[in-house]
Short mmCIF file of C-alpha atoms and ligand atoms in Angstrom, two decimals:
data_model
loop_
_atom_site.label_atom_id
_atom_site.label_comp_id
_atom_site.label_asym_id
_atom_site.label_seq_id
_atom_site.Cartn_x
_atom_site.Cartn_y
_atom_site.Cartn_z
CA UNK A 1 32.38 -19.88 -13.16
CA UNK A 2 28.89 -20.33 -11.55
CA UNK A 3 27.62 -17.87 -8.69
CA UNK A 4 29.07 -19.10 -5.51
CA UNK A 5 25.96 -19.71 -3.35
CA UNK A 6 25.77 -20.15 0.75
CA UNK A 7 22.53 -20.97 3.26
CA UNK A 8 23.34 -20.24 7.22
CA UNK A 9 20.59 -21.03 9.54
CA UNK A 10 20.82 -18.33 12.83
CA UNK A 11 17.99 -18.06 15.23
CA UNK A 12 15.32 -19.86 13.41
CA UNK A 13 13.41 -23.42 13.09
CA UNK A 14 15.09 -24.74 10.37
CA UNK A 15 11.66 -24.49 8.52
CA UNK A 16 13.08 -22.46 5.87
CA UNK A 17 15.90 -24.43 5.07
CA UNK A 18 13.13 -27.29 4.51
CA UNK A 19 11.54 -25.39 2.49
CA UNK A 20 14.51 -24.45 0.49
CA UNK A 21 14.56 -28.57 0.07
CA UNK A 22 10.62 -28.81 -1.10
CA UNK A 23 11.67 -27.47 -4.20
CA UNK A 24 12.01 -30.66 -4.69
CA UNK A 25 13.55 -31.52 -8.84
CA UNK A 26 13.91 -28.05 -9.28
CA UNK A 27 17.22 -28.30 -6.65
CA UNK A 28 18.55 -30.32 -9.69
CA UNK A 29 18.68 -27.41 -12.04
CA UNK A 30 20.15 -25.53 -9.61
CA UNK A 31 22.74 -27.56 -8.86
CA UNK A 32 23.78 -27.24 -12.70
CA UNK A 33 23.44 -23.20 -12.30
CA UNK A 34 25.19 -22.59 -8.96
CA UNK A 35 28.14 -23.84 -6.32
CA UNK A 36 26.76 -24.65 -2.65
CA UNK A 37 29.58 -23.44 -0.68
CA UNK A 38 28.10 -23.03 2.39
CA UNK A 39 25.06 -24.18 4.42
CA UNK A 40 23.63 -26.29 7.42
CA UNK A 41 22.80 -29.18 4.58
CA UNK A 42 26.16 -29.56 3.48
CA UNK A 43 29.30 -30.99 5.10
CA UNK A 44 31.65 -27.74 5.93
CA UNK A 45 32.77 -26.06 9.28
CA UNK A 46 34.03 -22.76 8.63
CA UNK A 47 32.13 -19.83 6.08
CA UNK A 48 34.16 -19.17 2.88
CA UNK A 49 35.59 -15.83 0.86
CA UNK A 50 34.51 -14.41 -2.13
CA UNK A 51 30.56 -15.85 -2.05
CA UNK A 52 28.13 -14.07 -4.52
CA UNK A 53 24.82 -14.61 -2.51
CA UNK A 54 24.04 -16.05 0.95
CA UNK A 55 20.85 -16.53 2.19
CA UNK A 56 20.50 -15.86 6.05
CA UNK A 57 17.71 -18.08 7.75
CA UNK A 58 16.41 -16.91 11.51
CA UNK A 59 16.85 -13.52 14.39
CA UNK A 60 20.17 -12.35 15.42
CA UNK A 61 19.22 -14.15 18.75
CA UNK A 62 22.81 -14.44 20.84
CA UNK A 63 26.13 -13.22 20.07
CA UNK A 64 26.99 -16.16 18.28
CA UNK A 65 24.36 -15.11 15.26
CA UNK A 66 25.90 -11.87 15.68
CA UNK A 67 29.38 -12.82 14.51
CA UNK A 68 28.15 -15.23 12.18
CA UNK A 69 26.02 -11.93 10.44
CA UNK A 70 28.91 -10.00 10.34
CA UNK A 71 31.30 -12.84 8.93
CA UNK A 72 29.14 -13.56 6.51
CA UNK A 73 28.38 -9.84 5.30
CA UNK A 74 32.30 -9.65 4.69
CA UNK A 75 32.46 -12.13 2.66
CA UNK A 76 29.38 -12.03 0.55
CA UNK A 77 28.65 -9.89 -2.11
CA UNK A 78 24.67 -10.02 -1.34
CA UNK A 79 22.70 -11.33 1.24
CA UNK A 80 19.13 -12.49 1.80
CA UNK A 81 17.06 -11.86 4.51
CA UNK A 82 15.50 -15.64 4.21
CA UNK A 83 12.33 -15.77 5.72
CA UNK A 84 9.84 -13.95 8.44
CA UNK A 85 12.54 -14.32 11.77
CA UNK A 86 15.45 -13.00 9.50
CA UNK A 87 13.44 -10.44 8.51
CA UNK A 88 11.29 -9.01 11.09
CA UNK A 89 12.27 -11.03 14.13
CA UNK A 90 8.82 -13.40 14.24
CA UNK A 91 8.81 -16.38 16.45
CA UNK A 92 12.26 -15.62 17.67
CA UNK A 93 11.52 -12.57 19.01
CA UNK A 94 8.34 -12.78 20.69
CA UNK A 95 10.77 -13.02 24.03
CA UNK A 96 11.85 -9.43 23.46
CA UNK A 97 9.09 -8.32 25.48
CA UNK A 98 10.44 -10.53 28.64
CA UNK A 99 13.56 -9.66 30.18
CA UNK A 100 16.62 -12.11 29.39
CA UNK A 101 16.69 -13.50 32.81
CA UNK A 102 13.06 -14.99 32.80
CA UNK A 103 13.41 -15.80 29.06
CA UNK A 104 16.75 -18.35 30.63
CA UNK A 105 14.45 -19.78 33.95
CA UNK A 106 11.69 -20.95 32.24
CA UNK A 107 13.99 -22.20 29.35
CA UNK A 108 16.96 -23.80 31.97
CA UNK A 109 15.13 -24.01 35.51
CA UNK A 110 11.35 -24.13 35.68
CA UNK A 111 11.23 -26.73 32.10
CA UNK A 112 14.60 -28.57 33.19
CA UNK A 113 13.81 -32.66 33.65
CA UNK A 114 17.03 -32.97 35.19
CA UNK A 115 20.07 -30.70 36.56
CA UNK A 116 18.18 -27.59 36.37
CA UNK A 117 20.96 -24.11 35.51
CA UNK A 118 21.46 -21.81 33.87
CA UNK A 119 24.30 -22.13 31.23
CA UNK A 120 26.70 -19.44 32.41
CA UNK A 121 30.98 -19.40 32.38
CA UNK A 122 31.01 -21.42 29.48
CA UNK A 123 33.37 -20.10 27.08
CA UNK A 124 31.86 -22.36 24.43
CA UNK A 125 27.89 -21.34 25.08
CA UNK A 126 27.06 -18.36 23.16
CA UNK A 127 25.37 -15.97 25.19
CA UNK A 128 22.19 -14.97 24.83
CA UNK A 129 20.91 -11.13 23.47
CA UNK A 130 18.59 -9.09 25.55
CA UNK A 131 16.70 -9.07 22.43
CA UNK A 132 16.34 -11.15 19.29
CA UNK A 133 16.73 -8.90 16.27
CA UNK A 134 15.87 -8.81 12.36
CA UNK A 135 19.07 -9.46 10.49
CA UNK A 136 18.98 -6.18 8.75
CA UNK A 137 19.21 -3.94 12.48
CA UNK A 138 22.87 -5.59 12.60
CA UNK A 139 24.37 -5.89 8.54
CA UNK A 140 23.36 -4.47 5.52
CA UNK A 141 21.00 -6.72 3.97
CA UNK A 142 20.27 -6.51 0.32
CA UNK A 143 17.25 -8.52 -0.39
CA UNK A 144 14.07 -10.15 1.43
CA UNK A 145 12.42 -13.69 1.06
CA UNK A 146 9.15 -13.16 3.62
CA UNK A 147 7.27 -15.92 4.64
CA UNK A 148 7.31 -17.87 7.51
CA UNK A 149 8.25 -20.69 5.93
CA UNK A 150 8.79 -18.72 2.83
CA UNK A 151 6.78 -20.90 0.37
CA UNK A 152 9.71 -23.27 -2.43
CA UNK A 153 7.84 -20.87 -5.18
CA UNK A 154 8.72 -18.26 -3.51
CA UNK A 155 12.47 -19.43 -3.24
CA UNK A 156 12.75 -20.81 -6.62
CA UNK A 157 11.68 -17.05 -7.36
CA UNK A 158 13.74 -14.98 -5.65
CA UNK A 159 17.05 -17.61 -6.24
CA UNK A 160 16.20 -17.81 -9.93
CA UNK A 161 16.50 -13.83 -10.46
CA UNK A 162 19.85 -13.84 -7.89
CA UNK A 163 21.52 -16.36 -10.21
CA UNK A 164 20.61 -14.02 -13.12
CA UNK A 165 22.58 -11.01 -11.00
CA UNK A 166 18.89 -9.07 -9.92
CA UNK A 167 17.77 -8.35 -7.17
CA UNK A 168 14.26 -10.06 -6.56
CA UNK A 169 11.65 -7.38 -6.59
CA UNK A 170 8.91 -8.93 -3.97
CA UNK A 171 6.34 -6.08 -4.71
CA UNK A 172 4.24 -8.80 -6.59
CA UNK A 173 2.48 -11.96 -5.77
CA UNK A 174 5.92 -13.44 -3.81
CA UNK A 175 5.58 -10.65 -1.04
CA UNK A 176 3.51 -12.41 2.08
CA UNK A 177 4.03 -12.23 5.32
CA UNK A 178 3.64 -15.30 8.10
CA UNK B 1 -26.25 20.17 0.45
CA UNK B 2 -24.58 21.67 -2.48
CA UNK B 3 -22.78 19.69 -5.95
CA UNK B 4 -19.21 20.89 -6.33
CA UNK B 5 -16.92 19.82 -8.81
CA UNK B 6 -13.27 19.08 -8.04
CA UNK B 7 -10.29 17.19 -9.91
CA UNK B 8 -8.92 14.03 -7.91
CA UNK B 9 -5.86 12.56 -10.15
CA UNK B 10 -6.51 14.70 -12.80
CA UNK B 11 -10.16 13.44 -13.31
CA UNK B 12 -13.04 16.09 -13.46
CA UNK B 13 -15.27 14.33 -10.31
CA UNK B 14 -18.73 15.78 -8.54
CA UNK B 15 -19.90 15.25 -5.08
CA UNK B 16 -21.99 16.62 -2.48
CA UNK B 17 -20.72 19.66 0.15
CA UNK B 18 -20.80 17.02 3.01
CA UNK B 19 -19.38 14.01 1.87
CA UNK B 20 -15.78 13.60 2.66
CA UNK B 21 -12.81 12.87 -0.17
CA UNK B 22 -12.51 9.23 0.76
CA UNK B 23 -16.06 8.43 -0.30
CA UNK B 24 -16.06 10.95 -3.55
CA UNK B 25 -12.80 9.18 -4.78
CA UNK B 26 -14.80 6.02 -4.05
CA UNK B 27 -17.61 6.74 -6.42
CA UNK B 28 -15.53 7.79 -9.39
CA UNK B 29 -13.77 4.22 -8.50
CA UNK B 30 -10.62 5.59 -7.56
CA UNK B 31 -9.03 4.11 -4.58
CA UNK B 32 -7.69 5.43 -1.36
CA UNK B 33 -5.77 2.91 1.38
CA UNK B 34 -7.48 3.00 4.49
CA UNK B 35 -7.50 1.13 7.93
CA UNK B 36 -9.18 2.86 10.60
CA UNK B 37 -12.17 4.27 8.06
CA UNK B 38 -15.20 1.65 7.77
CA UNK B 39 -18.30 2.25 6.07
CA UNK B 40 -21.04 2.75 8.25
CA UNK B 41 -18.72 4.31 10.90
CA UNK B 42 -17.94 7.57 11.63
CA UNK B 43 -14.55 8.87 10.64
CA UNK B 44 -11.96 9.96 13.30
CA UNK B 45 -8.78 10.26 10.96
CA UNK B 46 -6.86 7.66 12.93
CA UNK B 47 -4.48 5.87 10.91
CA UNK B 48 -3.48 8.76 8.10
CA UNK B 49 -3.44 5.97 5.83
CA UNK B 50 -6.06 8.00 3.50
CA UNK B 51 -3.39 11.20 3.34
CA UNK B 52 -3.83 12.78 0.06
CA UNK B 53 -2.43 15.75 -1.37
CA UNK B 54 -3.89 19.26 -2.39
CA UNK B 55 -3.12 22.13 -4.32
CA UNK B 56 -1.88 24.90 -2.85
CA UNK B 57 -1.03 23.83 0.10
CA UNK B 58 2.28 21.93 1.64
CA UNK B 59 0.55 19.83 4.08
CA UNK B 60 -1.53 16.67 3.66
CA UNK B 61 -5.22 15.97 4.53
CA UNK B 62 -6.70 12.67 5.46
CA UNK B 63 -9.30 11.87 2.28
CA UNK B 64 -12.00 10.54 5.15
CA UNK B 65 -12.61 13.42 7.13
CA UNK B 66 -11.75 16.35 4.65
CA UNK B 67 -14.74 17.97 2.72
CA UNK B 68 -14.20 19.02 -0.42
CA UNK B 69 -14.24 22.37 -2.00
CA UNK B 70 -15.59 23.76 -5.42
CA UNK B 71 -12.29 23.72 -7.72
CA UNK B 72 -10.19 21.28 -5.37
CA UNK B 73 -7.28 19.61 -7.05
CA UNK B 74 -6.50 16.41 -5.70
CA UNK B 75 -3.79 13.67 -5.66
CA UNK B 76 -4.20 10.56 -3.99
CA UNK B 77 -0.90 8.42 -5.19
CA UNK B 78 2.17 10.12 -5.63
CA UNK B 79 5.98 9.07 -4.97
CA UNK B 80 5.74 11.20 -1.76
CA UNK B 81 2.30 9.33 -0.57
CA UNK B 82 3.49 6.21 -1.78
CA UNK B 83 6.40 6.90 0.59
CA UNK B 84 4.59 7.80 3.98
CA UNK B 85 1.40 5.59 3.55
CA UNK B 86 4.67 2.93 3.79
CA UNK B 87 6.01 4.66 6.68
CA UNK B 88 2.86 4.49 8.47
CA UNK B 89 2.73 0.51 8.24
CA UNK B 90 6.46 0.42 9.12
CA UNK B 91 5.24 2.49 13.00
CA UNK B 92 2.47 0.20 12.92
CA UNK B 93 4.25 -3.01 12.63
CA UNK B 94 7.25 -1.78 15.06
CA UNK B 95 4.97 -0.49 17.77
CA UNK B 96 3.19 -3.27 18.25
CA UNK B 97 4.62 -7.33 18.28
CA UNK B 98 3.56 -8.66 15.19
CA UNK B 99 4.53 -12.50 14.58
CA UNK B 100 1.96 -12.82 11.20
CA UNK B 101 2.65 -17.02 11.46
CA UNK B 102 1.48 -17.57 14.70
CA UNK B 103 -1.87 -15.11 14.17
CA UNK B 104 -5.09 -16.04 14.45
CA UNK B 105 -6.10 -13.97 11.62
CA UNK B 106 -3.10 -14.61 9.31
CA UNK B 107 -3.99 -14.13 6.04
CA UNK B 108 -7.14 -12.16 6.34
CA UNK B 109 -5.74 -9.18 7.92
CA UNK B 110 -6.27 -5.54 7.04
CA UNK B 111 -2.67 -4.27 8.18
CA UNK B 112 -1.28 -7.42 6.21
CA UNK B 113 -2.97 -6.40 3.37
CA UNK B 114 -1.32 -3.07 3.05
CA UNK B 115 2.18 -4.24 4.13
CA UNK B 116 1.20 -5.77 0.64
CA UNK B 117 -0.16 -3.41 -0.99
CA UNK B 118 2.63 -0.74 0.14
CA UNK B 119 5.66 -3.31 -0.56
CA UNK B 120 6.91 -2.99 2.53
CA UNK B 121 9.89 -5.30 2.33
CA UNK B 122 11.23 -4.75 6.09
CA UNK B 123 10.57 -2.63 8.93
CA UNK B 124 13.60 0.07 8.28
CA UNK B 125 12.67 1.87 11.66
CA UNK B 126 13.50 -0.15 14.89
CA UNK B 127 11.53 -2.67 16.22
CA UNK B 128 10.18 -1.38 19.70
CA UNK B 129 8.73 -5.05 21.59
CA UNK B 130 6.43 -3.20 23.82
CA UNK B 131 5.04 -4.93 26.49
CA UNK B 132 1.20 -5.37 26.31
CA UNK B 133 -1.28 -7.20 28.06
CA UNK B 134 -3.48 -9.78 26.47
CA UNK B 135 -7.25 -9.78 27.78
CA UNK B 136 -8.83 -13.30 27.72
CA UNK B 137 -11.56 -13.40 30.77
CA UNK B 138 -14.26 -12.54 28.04
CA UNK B 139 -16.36 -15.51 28.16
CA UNK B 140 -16.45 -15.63 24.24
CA UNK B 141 -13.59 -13.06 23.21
CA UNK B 142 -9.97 -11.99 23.59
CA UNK B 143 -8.46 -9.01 23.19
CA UNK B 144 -4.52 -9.14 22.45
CA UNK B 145 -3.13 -5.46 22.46
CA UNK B 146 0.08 -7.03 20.78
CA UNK B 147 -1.59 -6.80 17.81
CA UNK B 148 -3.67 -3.25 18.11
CA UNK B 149 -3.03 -0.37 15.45
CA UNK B 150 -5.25 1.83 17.41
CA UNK B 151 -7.72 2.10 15.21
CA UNK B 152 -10.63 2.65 17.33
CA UNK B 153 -12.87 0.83 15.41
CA UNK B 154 -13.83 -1.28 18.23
CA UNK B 155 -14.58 2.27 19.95
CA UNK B 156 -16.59 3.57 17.65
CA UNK B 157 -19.17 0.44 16.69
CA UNK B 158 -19.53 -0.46 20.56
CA UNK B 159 -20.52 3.75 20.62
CA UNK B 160 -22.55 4.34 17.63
CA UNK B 161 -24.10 1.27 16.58
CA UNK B 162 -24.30 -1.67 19.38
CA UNK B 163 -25.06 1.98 21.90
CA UNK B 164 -22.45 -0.03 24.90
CA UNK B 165 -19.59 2.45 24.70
CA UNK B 166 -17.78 -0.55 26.89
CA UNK B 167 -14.08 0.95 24.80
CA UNK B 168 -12.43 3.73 25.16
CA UNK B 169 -8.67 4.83 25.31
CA UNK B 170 -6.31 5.72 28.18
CA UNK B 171 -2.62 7.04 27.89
CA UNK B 172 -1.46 9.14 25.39
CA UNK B 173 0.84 8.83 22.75
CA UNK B 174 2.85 5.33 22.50
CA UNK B 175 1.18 4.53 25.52
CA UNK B 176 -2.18 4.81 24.11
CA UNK B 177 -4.36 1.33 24.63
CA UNK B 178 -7.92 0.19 24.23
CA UNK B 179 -9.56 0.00 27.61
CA UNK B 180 -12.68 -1.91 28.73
CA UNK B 181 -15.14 0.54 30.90
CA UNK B 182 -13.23 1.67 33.89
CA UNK B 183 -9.76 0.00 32.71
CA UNK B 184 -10.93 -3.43 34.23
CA UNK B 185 -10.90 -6.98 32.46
CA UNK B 186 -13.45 -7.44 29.60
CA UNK B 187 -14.99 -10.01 31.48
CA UNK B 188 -15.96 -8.00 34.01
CA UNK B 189 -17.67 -5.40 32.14
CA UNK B 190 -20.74 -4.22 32.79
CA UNK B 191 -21.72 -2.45 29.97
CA UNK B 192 -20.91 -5.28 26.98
CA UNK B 193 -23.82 -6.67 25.59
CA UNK B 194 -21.47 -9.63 23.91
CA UNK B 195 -22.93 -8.79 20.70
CA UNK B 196 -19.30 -9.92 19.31
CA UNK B 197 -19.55 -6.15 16.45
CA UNK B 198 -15.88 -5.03 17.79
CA UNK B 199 -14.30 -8.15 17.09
CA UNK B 200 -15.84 -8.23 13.69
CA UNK B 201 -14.89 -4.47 12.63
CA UNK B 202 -11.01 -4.93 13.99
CA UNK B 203 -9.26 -4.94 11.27
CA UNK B 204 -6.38 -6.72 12.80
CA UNK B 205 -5.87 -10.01 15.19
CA UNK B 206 -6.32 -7.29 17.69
CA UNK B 207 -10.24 -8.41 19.16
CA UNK B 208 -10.76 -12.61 18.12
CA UNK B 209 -13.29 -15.31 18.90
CA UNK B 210 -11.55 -17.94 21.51
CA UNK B 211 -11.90 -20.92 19.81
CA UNK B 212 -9.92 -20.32 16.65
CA UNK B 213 -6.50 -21.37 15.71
CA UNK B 214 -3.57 -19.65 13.18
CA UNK B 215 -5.40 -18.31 10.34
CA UNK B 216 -8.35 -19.60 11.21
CA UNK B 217 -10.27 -16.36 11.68
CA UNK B 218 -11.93 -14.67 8.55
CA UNK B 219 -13.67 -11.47 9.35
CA UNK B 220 -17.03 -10.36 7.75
CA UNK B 221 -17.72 -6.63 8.35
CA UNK B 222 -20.94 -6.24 5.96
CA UNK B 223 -23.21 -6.94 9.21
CA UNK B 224 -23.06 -2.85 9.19
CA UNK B 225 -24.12 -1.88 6.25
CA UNK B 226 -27.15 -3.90 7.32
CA UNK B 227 -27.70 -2.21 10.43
CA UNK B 228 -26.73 0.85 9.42
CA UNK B 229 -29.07 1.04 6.18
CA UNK B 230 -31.82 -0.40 8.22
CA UNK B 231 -31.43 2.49 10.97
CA UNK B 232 -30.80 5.28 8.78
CA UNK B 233 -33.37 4.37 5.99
CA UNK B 234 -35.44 1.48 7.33
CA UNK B 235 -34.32 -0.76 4.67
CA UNK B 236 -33.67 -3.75 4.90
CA UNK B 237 -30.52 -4.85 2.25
CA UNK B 238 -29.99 -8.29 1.57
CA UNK B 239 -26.95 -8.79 1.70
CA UNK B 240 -26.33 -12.40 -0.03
CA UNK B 241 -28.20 -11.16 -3.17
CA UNK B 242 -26.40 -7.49 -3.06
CA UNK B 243 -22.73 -9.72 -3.82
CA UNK B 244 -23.45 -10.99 -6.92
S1 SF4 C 301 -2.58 -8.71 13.19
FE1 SF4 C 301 -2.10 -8.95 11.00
S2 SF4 C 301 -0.06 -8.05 10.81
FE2 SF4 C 301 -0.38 -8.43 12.98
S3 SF4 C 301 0.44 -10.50 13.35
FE3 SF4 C 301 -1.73 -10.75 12.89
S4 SF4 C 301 -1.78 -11.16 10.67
FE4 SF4 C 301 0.22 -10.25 11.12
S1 SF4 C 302 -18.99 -7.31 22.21
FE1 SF4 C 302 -20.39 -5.66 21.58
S2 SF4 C 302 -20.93 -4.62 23.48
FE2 SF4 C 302 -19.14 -5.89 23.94
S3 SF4 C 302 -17.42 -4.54 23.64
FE3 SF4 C 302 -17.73 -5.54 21.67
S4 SF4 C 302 -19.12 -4.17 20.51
FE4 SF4 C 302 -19.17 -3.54 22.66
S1 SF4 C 303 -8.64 -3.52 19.08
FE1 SF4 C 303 -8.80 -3.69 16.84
S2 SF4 C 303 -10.50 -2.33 16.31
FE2 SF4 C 303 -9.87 -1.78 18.37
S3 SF4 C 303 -8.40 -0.12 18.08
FE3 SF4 C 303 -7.22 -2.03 18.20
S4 SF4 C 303 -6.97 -2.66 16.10
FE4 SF4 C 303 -8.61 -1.14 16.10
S1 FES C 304 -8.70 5.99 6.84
FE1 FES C 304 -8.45 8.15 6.89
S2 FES C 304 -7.12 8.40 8.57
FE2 FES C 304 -7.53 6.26 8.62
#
């Protein structure tokens, strides 16, 4: 059976996932080597059982994130850090230093064109965290993709040696940061 | 001045009575980390970066300000080393608010560079998003304490070889930051010349010319070694020819 494989995209840009895509005819041989059972590219609601590796795009921003980490740490055997805001935070968390409050008025109020609030008493709105954090302050995380996008080498990289059952060691040329 | 001889990673090594470690390791060509030592500076043992180990003794020694001794046995990259130079960029990345992508200096940075060279996969301590003030009135320059390891590089070239003194630092511990004369904006201060050395020692995104976007900023610190050798000796290096 080939390695059951999912992407989830938390607090991020999306840039990673796009960069998961520039690996352009490569994604071809990995569709031969590996299932996509989950991600934001693919047509499916809920996060499966039994997945061998997901990779986690984007900060633990809201509490939304935060169940998603957790549901997706029970059912995966390994999971990625993928890219700079899942693993230390980046973009996504240069509001930590701002209180929550602020962070929401210049968001909802003071940048609103029209009915300026405040999303609140929505059951549906996930609320936001006082702080955005790195995906491995809230699960276990096994391995690390850095880069902010990481670059498709990089991916290819670090996929490549999941599929083989390693974990990527990014002490060479594939560690960099922003 | 005296010749000792000393072993430093198991490699029979002379140097003179008053040189420290750091630069006898550098002449045999073996290689210490180091952020807050720069050539041409004096050494203040800032960072801890340049810890090495000795025998007969439990505790470490910074390699840049620790003389050396006839008969010395020193180790400069063990497992345990290894293990607390990456602990020390781990505090320096979560005491600060580091967001590499959107950094002016991205890709030419000195703390970067030994994330690297430490494989530092992830911050394992927690993140602390300290509030710090960004200084822009400069008319030329910006100082962005976000992004200061505290290195007091800045301190020390505005001191020793531009003569200003217009840094120092106020607070203690985590509340340690650079400060402009009296604690005032940098535009304001009396004492800079605008000569622009800080911003060119800072080894981080720390002190930057206003004018230059992400990764834009490359910084050249061999401007010292000019000065310096031309104070010191009253020679004049050229530096373009000295690369090759
Ligand atoms: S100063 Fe260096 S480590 Fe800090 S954000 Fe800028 S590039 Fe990254
Ligand atoms: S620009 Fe020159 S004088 Fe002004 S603070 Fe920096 S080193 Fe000192
Ligand atoms: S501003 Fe730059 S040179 Fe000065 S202490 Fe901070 S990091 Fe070091
Ligand atoms: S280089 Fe020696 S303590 Fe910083």
């Amino acid at each position: 059976m080939k390695p059951r494989v999912a992407t989830a995209w938390l607090g991020g840009c999306s840039g990673c996932h796009m960069s998961f895509l520039d690996m352009d005819e490569r994604l071809i041989e990995l569709a031969d080597k590996m299932d996509l059972v989950y991600s934001p590219i693919i047509d499916i609601k809920n996060f499966p059982g039994n997945v061998d590796v997901t990779l986690v795009e984007g900060a633990v921003a809201n509490t939304e994130h935060e169940e998603m980490a957790h549901l997706i740490r029970r059912n995966s055997r390994i999971v990625v850090s993928f890219g700079d805001c899942a693993v230390t935070g980046n973009v996504t968390a240069m509001r930590n230093s701002l209180t929550r409050e602020a962070v929401l008025d210049r968001s909802y109020v003071q940048l609103a064109d029209i009915t300026p609030q405040i999303p609140r008493d929505y059951p549906t709105i996930a609320e936001l965290m006082t702080t955005a954090r790195p995906l491995h302050e809230i699960i276990t995380v096994d391995a690390f993709i850095h880069g902010c996008p990481p670059t498709a080498d990089q991916i290819w990289y670090a996929v490549s040696q999941l599929l083989e059952g390693k974990i990527p060691a990014l002490s060479n040329v594939y560690l960099r940061y922003g | 001045m005296a010749i000792l001889t000393l072993t430093i990673n198991g490699e029979h090594v002379s140097g003179k009575d008053d040189e420290s470690l750091l630069a006898i390791a550098e002449q045999h060509g073996i290689r210490i980390p180091t952020l807050c030592h720069l050539d041409g500076l004096s050494d203040v043992g800032a960072c801890r970066l340049c810890l090495v180990e000795i025998e007969g003794t439990p505790r470490l020694f910074p390699a840049c300000t620790t003389k050396p001794r006839e008969g010395m046995v020193v180790s400069t990259d063990t497992e345990r080393l290894r293990k607390y130079r990456r602990m020390i960029i781990e505090f320096l990345a979560s005491e600060g608010n580091h967001q590499c992508a959107v950094c002016v200096v991205n890709n030419h940075c000195e703390l970067q560079n030994m994330a690297y060279e430490t494989a530092l996969t992830h911050v394992s301590v927690p993140y602390l998003y300290p509030k710090k003030e960004l200084d822009a009135s400069h008319e030329n320059f910006i100082i962005d304490r976000n992004r200061c390891i505290l290195c007091t590089r800045c301190v020390r070239v505005c001191h020793e070889v531009e003569g200003a003194h217009t840094w120092d630092i106020a607070g203690r511990g985590i509340d340690c930051e650079i400060i402009s004369d009296l604690n005032q904006p940098w535009g304001t201060s009396e004492s800079c010349t605008s000569c622009g050395k800080c911003v060119l020692v800072c080894p981080t995104g720390a002190l930057i010319e206003k004018g230059e976007a992400v990764s834009e900023m490359e910084k050249k610190t061999d401007f010292l070694r000019y000065i310096v050798t031309a104070r010191q000796k009253r020679e004049w290096v050229n530096l373009d020819s000295d690369e090759e």
